[in-house]
Every structure is written in C-alpha cells, then in structure tokens.
Coordinates of C-alpha atoms and ligand atoms in Angstrom, one line a residue:
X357 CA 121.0 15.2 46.9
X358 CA 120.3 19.0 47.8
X359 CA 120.0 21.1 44.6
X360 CA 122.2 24.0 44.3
X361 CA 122.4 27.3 42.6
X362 CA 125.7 28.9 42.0
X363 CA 124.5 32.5 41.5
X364 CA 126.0 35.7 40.6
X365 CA 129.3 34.3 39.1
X366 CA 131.0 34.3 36.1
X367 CA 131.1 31.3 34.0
X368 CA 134.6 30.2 32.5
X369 CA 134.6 27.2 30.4
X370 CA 135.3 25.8 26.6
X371 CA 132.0 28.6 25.5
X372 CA 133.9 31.6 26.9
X373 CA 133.5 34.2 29.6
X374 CA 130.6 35.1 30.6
X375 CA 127.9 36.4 33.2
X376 CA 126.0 33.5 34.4
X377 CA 123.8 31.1 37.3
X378 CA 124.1 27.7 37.1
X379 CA 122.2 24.9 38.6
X380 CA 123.0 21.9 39.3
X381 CA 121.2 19.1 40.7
X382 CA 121.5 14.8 40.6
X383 CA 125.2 15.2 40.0
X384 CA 124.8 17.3 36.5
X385 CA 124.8 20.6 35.3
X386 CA 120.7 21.3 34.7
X387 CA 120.8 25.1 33.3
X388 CA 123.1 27.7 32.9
X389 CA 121.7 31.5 32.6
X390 CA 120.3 34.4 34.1
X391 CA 118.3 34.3 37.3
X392 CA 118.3 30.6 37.9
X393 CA 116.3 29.5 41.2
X394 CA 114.7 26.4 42.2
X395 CA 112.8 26.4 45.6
X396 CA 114.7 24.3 48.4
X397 CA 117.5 24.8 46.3
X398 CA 120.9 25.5 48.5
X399 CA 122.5 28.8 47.1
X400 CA 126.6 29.6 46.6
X401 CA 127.0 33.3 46.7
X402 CA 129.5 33.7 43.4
X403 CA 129.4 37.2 43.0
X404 CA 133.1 38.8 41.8
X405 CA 134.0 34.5 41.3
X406 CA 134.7 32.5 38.6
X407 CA 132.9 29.4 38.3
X408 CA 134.9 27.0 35.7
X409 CA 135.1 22.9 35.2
X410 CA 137.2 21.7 38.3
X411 CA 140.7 21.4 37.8
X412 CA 142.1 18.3 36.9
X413 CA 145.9 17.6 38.0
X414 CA 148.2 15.0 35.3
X415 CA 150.6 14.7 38.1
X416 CA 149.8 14.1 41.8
X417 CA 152.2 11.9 44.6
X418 CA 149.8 10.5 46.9
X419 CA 152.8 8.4 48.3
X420 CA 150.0 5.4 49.0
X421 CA 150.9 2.5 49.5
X422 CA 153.7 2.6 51.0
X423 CA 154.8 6.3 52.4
X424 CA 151.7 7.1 54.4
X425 CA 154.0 9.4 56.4
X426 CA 154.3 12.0 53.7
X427 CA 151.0 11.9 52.4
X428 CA 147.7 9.3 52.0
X429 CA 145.2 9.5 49.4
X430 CA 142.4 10.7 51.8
X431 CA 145.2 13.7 53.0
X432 CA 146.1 14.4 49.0
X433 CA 142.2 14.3 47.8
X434 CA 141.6 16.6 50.6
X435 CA 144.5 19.0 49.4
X436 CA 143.4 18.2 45.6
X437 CA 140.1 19.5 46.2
X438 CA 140.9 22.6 48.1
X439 CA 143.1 23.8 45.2
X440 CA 140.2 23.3 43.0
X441 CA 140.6 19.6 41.6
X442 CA 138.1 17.5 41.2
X443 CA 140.6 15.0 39.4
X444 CA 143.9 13.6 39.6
X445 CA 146.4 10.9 38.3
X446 CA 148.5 9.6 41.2
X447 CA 152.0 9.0 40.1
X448 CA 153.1 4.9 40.1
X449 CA 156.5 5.5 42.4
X450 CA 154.6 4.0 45.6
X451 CA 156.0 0.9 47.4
X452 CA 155.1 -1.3 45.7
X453 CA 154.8 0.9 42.4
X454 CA 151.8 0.5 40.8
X455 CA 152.7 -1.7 37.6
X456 CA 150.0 -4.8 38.7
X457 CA 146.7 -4.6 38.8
X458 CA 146.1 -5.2 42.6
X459 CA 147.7 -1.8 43.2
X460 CA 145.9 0.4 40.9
X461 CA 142.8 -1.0 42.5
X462 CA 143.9 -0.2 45.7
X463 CA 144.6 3.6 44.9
X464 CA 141.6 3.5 43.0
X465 CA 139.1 2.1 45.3
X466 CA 140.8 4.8 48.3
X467 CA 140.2 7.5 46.2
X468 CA 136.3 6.4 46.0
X469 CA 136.2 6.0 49.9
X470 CA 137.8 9.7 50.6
X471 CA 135.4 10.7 47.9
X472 CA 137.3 14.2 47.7
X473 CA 138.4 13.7 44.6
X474 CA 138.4 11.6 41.6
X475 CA 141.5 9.4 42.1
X476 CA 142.8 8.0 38.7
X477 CA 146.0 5.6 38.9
X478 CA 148.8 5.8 36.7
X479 CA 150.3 2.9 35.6
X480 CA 154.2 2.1 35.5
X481 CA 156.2 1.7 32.1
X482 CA 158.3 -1.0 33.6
X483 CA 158.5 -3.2 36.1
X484 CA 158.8 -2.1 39.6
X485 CA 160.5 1.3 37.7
X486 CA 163.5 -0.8 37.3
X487 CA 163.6 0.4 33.8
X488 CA 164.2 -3.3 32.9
X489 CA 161.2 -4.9 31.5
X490 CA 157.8 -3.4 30.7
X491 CA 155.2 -3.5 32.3
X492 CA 151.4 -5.2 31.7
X493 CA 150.1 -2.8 29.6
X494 CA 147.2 -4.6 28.4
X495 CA 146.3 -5.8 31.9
X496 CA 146.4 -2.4 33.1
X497 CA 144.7 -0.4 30.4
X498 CA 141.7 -3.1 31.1
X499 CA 142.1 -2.2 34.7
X500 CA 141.1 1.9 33.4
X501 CA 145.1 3.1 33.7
X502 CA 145.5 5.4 30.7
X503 CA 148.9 7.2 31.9
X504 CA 151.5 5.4 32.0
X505 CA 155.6 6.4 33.5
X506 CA 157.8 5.9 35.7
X507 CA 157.8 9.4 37.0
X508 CA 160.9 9.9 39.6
X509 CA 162.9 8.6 36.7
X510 CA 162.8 8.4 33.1
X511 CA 163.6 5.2 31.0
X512 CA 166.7 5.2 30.7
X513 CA 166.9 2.2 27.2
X514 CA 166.0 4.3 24.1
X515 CA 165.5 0.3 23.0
X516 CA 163.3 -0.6 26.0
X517 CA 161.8 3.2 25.3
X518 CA 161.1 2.2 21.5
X519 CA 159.5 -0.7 22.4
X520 CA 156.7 0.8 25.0
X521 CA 155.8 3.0 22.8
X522 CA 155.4 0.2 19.9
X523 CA 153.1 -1.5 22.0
X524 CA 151.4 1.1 23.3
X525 CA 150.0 2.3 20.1
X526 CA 147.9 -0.7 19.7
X527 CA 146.0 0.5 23.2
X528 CA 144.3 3.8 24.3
X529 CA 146.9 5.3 26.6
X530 CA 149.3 7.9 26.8
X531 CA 153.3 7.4 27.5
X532 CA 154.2 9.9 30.3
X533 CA 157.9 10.8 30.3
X534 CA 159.8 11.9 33.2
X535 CA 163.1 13.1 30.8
X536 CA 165.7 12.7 32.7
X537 CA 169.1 11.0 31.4
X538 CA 170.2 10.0 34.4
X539 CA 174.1 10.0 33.6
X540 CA 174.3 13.5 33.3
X541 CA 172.8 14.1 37.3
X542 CA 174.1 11.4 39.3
X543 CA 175.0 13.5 42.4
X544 CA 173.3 16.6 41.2
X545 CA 171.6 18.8 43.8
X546 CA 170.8 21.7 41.6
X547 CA 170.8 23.1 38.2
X548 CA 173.7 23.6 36.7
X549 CA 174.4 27.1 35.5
X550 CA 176.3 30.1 37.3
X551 CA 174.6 30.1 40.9
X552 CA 175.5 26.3 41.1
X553 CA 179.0 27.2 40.6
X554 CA 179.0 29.8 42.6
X555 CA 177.7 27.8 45.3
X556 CA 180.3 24.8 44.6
X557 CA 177.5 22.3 44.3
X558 CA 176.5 19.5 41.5
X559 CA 174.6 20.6 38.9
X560 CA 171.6 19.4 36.9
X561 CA 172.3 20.3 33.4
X562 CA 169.6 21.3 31.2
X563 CA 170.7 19.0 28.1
X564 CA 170.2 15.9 30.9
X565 CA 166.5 16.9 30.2
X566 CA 166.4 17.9 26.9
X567 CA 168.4 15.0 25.5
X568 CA 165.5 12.7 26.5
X569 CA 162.6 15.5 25.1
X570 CA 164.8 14.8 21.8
X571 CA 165.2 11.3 21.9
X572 CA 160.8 10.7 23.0
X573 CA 160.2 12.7 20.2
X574 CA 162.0 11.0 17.6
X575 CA 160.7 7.7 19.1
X576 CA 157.3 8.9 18.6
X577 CA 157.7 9.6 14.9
X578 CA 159.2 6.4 14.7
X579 CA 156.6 4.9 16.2
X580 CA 153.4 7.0 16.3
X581 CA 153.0 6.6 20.1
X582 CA 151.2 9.3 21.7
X583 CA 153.5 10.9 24.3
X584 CA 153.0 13.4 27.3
X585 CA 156.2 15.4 28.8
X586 CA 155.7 15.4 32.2
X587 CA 157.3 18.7 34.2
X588 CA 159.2 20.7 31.6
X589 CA 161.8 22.9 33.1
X590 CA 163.9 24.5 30.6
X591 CA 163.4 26.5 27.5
X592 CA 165.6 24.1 25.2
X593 CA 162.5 21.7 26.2
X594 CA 159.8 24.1 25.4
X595 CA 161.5 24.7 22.1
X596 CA 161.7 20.9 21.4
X597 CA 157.9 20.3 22.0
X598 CA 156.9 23.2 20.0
X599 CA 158.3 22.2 16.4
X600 CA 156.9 18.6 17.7
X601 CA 154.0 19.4 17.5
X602 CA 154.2 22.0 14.3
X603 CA 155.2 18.6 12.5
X604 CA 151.7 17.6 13.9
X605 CA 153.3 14.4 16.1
X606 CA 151.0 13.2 19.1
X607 CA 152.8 15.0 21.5
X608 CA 151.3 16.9 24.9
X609 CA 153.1 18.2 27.6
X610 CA 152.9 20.2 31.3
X611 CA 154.3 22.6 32.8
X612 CA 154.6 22.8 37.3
X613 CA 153.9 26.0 39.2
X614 CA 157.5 26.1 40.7
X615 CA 158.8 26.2 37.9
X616 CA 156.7 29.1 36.5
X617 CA 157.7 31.2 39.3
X618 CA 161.0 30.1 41.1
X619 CA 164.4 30.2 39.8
X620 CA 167.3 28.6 41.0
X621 CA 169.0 31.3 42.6
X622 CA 166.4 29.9 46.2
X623 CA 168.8 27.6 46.5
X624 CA 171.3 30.4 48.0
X625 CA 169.8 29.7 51.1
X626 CA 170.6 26.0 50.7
X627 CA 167.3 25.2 52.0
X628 CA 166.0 22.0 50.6
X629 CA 162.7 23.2 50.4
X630 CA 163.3 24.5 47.1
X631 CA 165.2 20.9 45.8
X632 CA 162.9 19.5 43.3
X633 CA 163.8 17.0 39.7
X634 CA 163.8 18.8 37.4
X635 CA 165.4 21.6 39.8
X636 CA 164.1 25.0 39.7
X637 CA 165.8 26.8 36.7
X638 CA 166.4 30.4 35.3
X639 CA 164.6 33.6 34.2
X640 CA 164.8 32.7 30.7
X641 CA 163.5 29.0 31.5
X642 CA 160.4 30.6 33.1
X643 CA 159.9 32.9 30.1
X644 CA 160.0 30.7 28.0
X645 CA 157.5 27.9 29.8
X646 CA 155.4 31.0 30.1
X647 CA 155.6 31.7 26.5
X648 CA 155.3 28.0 25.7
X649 CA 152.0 28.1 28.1
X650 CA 150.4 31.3 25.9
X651 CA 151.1 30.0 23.0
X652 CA 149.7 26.4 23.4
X653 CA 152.6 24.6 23.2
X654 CA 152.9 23.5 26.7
X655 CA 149.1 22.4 26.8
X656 CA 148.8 22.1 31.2
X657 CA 149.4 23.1 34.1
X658 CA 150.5 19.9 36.2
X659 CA 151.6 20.3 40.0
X660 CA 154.2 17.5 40.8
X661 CA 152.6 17.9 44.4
X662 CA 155.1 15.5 45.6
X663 CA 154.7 15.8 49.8
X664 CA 157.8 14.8 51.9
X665 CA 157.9 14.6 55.7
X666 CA 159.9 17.5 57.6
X667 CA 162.6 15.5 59.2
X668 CA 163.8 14.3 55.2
X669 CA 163.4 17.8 54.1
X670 CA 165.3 18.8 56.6
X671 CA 168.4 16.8 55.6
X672 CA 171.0 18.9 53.8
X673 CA 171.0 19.8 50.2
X674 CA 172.3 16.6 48.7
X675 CA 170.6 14.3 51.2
X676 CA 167.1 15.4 50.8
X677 CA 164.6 14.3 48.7
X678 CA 163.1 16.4 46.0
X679 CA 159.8 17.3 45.5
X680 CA 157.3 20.3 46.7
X681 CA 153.7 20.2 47.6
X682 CA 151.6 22.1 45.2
X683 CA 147.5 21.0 44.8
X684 CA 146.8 23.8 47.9
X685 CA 148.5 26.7 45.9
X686 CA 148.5 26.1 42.1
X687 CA 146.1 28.8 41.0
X688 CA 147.3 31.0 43.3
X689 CA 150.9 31.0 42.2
X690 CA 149.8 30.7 38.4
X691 CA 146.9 32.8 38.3
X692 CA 149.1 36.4 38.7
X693 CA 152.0 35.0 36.3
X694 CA 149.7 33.9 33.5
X695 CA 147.0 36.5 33.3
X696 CA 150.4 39.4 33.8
X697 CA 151.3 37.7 30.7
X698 CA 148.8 37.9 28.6
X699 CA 147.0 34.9 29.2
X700 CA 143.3 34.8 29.0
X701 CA 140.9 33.2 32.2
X702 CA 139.7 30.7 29.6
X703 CA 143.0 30.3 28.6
X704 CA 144.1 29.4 32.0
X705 CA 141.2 27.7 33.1
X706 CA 142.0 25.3 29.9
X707 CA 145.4 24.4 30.9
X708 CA 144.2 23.8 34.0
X709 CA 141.2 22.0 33.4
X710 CA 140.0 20.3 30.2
X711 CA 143.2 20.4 28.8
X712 CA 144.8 18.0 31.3
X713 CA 141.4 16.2 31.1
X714 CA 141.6 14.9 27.3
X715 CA 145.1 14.0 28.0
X716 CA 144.1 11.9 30.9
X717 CA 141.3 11.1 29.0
X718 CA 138.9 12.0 31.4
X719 CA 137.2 14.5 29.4
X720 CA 133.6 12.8 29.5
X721 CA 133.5 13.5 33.1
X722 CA 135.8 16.3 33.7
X723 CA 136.5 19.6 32.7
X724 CA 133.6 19.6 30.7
X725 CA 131.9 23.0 29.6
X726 CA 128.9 23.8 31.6
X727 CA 126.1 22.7 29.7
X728 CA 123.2 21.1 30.6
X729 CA 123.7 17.1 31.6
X730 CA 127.6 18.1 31.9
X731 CA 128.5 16.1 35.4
X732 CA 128.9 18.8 38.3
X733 CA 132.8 18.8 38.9
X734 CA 133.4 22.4 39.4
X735 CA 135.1 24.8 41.1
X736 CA 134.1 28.4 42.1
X737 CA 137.3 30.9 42.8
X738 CA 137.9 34.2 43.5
X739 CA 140.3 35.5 41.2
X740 CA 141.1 38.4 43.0
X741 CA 141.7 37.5 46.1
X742 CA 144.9 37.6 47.8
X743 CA 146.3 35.2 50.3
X744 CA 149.4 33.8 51.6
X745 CA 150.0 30.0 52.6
X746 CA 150.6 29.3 55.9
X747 CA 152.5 25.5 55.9
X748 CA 151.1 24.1 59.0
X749 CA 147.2 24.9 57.8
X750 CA 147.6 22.7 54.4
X751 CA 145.3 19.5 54.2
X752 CA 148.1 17.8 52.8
X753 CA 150.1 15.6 55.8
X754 CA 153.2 17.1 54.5
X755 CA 154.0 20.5 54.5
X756 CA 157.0 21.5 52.0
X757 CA 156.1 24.5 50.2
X758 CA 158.4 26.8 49.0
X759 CA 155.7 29.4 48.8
X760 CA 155.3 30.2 52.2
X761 CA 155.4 34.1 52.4
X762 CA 155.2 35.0 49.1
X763 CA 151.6 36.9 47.8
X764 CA 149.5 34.7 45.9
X765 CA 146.2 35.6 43.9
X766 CA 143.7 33.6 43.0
X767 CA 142.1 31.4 45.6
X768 CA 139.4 28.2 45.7
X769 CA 135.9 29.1 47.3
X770 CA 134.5 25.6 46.5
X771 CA 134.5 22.5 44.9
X772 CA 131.5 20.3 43.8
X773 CA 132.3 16.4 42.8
X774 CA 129.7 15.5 41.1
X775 CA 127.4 18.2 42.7
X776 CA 128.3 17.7 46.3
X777 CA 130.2 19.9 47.9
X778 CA 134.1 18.7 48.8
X779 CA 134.9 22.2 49.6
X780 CA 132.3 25.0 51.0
X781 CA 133.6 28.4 51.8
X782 CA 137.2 27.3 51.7
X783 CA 137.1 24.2 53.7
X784 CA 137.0 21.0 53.3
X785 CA 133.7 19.2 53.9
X786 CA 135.0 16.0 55.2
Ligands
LIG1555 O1 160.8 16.5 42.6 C1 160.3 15.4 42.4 N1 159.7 14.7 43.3 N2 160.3 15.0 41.1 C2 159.9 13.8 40.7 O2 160.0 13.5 39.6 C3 159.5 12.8 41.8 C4 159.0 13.5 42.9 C5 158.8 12.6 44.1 O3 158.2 11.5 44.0 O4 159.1 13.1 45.3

C-alpha cells in the first residue's frame, strides 16, 4: 500500500479548522502537521481544499437484491464515494427486504467486493415490512445490523411500535422511523398546502408526518428506546424533535438535501422528478430544517438517494415512484445553503460525517478526527468550486435528479477508504 501525503489542505474535523498535511499510510492516519513528506510517498495537491473524515450517509437505496435495474451496490458505492462517502446504511425495502440474516450478508459481503464504500445493512422492524410481526432482532444485531426500519413506510401499530422499541432497548441498535401515517396519504402525490390545491392534486399533509414524530416520541419516553427520524420534512417535525431532546430523550434525527433546498411549488411542472415521501415542502419547512440543522437539533445530513429507472419516472405524477438520487450531489447542494446560513465548515462536515457515524455506530472507523492511528476514510473537497450535474454522467445506474441545472458549490476531489484511493481527481478509481 503506496503512502500518501495530502498536502496543502485545510483540515476539518472534531479538533477544528485548521492549516494542515496529513499522511497516511497502512490504512491509518500517521501524522497530521506542517510540511509532512515521506520519500516514495504519492502526493494529493489540497491547496484551497478541505480535507475532513469521509462522509458517512444514514440513508442510502441500493435497490440490491432485487431492483438491479435502478441501482446495484457496486453502481451506489461508486456514486457514494464520489459524493465523498466512505460509509453508508443501505435501506431494508429490497426484494426480499432485508429482515433475515442471509440478506444482510449478501448486501454486506457486495459492498466488500465493490470496495467503494463501506456498505452497512440495515435491518427491517418487521417482517417483510408488512408491519405485522417484528422482525429478528437479536439475530440481526449478531449479524452487525444496528439500524433498524422499514423505510418506504412507517409502522403503522403504535402497539407493534411500543413493542420494537421494548425489545430493542435490551440490544445496541437504533429504531429508524420513516413517520408516515399512512391514512392520511393514501393517493397523495404531493404536499398538501396551497400549490396542491391549485394544482387539483392529492396532498400529503404535514400532520401525516408529524403525528408519527409525536407518537415515536412518546413511545420512547415510555420506553427508553433510542430512536432516529429518518427524512424530516416539515417544521412542525423539527419543532417536535427539538423539545425531545431538551427533555434529554434518546432521540437523533436527519434531514435530505431536497428538502433543504426544493419546495413544493417544482411540482408545477408536474414532472415526477421532483415526487419524493415525504414530498418536497415549503419555504418555511426549509427554514426551519435549516434552523433545526444550525442549531443541532436535526444532528445529519442523510440523502434518501433512492435511484429509479427513467421509464417509472417517467409515469405521470400519481403513477411514479418517489424518490431522488442524491450521494453525487449532497455537498454540493448543502454546502451553499448551510454555510449562507450561518453554519460553520466543522459544523457541516459534522452533520455530514461523525454525526451520522455515532448514530450508525460506526464511529470507531468513520468520521473520525484526523489523529494519528485514526483509519484513513477521508475525503478531500473543494469548497469553492462550482459545478452543475449533468444526469447522464452520474455513477449511479439511475439518473433522477432534480438538480440538474441548478449551481451547486462544493464539490469531492477524492476519497480514500481506508487509505486507498476510491476517488482520484474526481473519478472513480474502479
Ligand atoms: O422518496 C422515497 N423513496 N422515500 C422513501 O421513503 C422510499 C424511497 C424509495 O425507496 O424509493
């Protein structure tokens, strides 16, 4: 394994901001200061870059097994590390879902032969996501699952709800929740607010999300079950979380880059693109997740990259399938939002990185702060630069972003795993 200096950047981590080389060689961090060189050492120019701990992403679709048309996990590693990620947790809503132990394996053992990224299952809550019985918690937590949901839905039986989270106490793992009461959106295309009236369409309201935020919530206290909300979308939801966690309950939760930056009124155009559960919201939603973000309430930054093929996409509004891709272009959308509000590149860098690390509980080999014997999964980005995503370049085998055309700041330069390379220059290595 070549050594490698990473010179003339500036090092973002848990420490601060800060002038710095670093070297890395065997996998780990080796020393971090000024003037680092080792002879036969490979060098990464850094100059005007940020070199942080690699991002790590609470909520990727890698569609395998199952959907391999949308997405595999080599296609969604490759797409993970070019946005920066050096970890991910694929979502359980493959076919089959990923509630047995053979199928977390399988994800598992893929991830380690793309070696792009480090693929972590998720586990289901229930059974097959039926939202009937739970699923093998024990089993899976052996088999090294420590999220667990049934993400594309949320569990519908605050009894069935009460009891995960009883059991889950007595193991180390976190119940994901994707809050969704799915009465109140049967038929729903959009949320529900003036442009979906004008429009004429079904609406998504937000109290079919915040109802479940609620009812989690008091099922934690109940319970003392550590609990992560996955996608937030709506202020009401931010608000919910934050006097959660001023009463000091367990509770963590993420916020998407679509919904930090796109509001519902893209669905004018009736262009499914921008269809995604939660759906995009309003103004004052993104405020407020923004505000949520600055002040620590919402803790990550999680992308729902959730790739569909172009010919489902392409189905109108209330046929398609929701979901955007988003690993290629998550700094680069959230980079300009966060830092015009206030936000600090540590602060970023956190909710992007070893934030989402402790909650996956990957934190002793990711997003760790660059100190010497600190595993080498890092990414080095320009901050400043400026690019816009062109749909039919991205890794991933799907191609549905909604952020084609629009300026984004902030893009990926590379991406060691372990200190080898997955992206050099902007490209993928393998
Ligand atoms: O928009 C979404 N797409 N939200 C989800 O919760 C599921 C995801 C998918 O799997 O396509």
């Amino acid at each position: 394994m070549t050594a490698i200096v990473i010179a003339g950047g500036r090092v973002v981590d848990q420490n601060g901001d800060r002038p710095a080389d670093v070297l890395v060689d065997d996998g780990v961090v080796k020393a971090v200061g000024d003037k680092l060189r080792m002879p036969g050492a490979d060098t990464i120019d850094a100059s005007g870059c940020v070199v942080a701990p690699g991002f790590v992403d609470l909520h990727t679709h890698l569609r395998e097994p199952g959907h391999e048309e949308a997405e595999t996990i080599e296609t969604g590693s490759r797409a993970a590390a070019l946005g920066g990620y050096t970890a991910v947790v694929a979502m359980p809503n493959t076919d089959p879902a990923a509630d047995s132990r053979a199928v977390v394996d399988f994800v598992r053992a893929a991830g380690e032969r793309a070696g792009l990224c480090d693929v972590r299952p998720s586990g289901c809550i229930t059974v097959g996501r039926a939202g009937e019985r739970l699923a093998p918690f024990g089993e899976l937590v052996e088999a090294g699952v420590r999220i667990f949901t049934d993400d594309g839905a949320g569990v519908q039986d605050p009894q069935l709800m009460r009891r995960a989270m009883e059991y889950s106490t007595g193991l180390d793992m976190v119940l994901a929740q994707h809050c969704e009461v799915s009465a109140l959106t049967r038929g729903a295309v959009m949320h529900e607010g003036r442009c979906c009236s004008e429009l004429g369409v079904p609406g998504w309201p937000a109290l079919a999300e915040e109802l479940m935020v609620h009812r989690d919530i008091e099922l934690a206290r109940l319970t003392g079950a550590r609990i992560h909300v996955l996608h937030l979308s709506t202020a009401g939801s931010v608000e919910l979380v934050r006097r959660a966690k001023a009463d000091g309950l367990p509770v963590t939760a993420e916020a998407t880059p679509h919904h930090l930056s796109l509001t519902d009124e893209q669905l004018r155009s009736f262009d499914a693109t921008y269809k995604v559960n939660p759906p995009l919201r309003t103004m004052a939603d993104i405020e407020a997740l923004v505000a949520g973000l600055a002040d620590g309430t919402i803790d990550a930054i999680a992308t729902d990259h959730a790739p569909h093929p172009a010919d489902h996409k392409e189905r109108p509004l209330d046929e398609a399938p929701p979901g955007m891709v988003g690993l290629e272009t998550a700094l680069g959308v959230c980079l300009p939002i966060l830092s015009d509000a206030g936000m600090s590149l540590v602060d970023i860098v956190a909710a992007l990185s070893w934030k989402p690390a402790a909650i996956a509980r990957l934190d002793e080999e990711h997003g760790r702060a660059l100190e010497p014997g600190a595993p080498a999964n890092l990414v080095v980005f320009d901050p400043a630069a400026e690019w816009e995503v062109v749909p039919a370049r991205l890794a991933s085998r799907s191609h549905n972003t909604p952020f084609a055309g629009r300026p984004l700041r902030g893009r990926v330069r590379h991406t060691l795993l372990h200190g080898v390379a997955t992206v050099d220059t902007g490209t993928a290595t393998r």
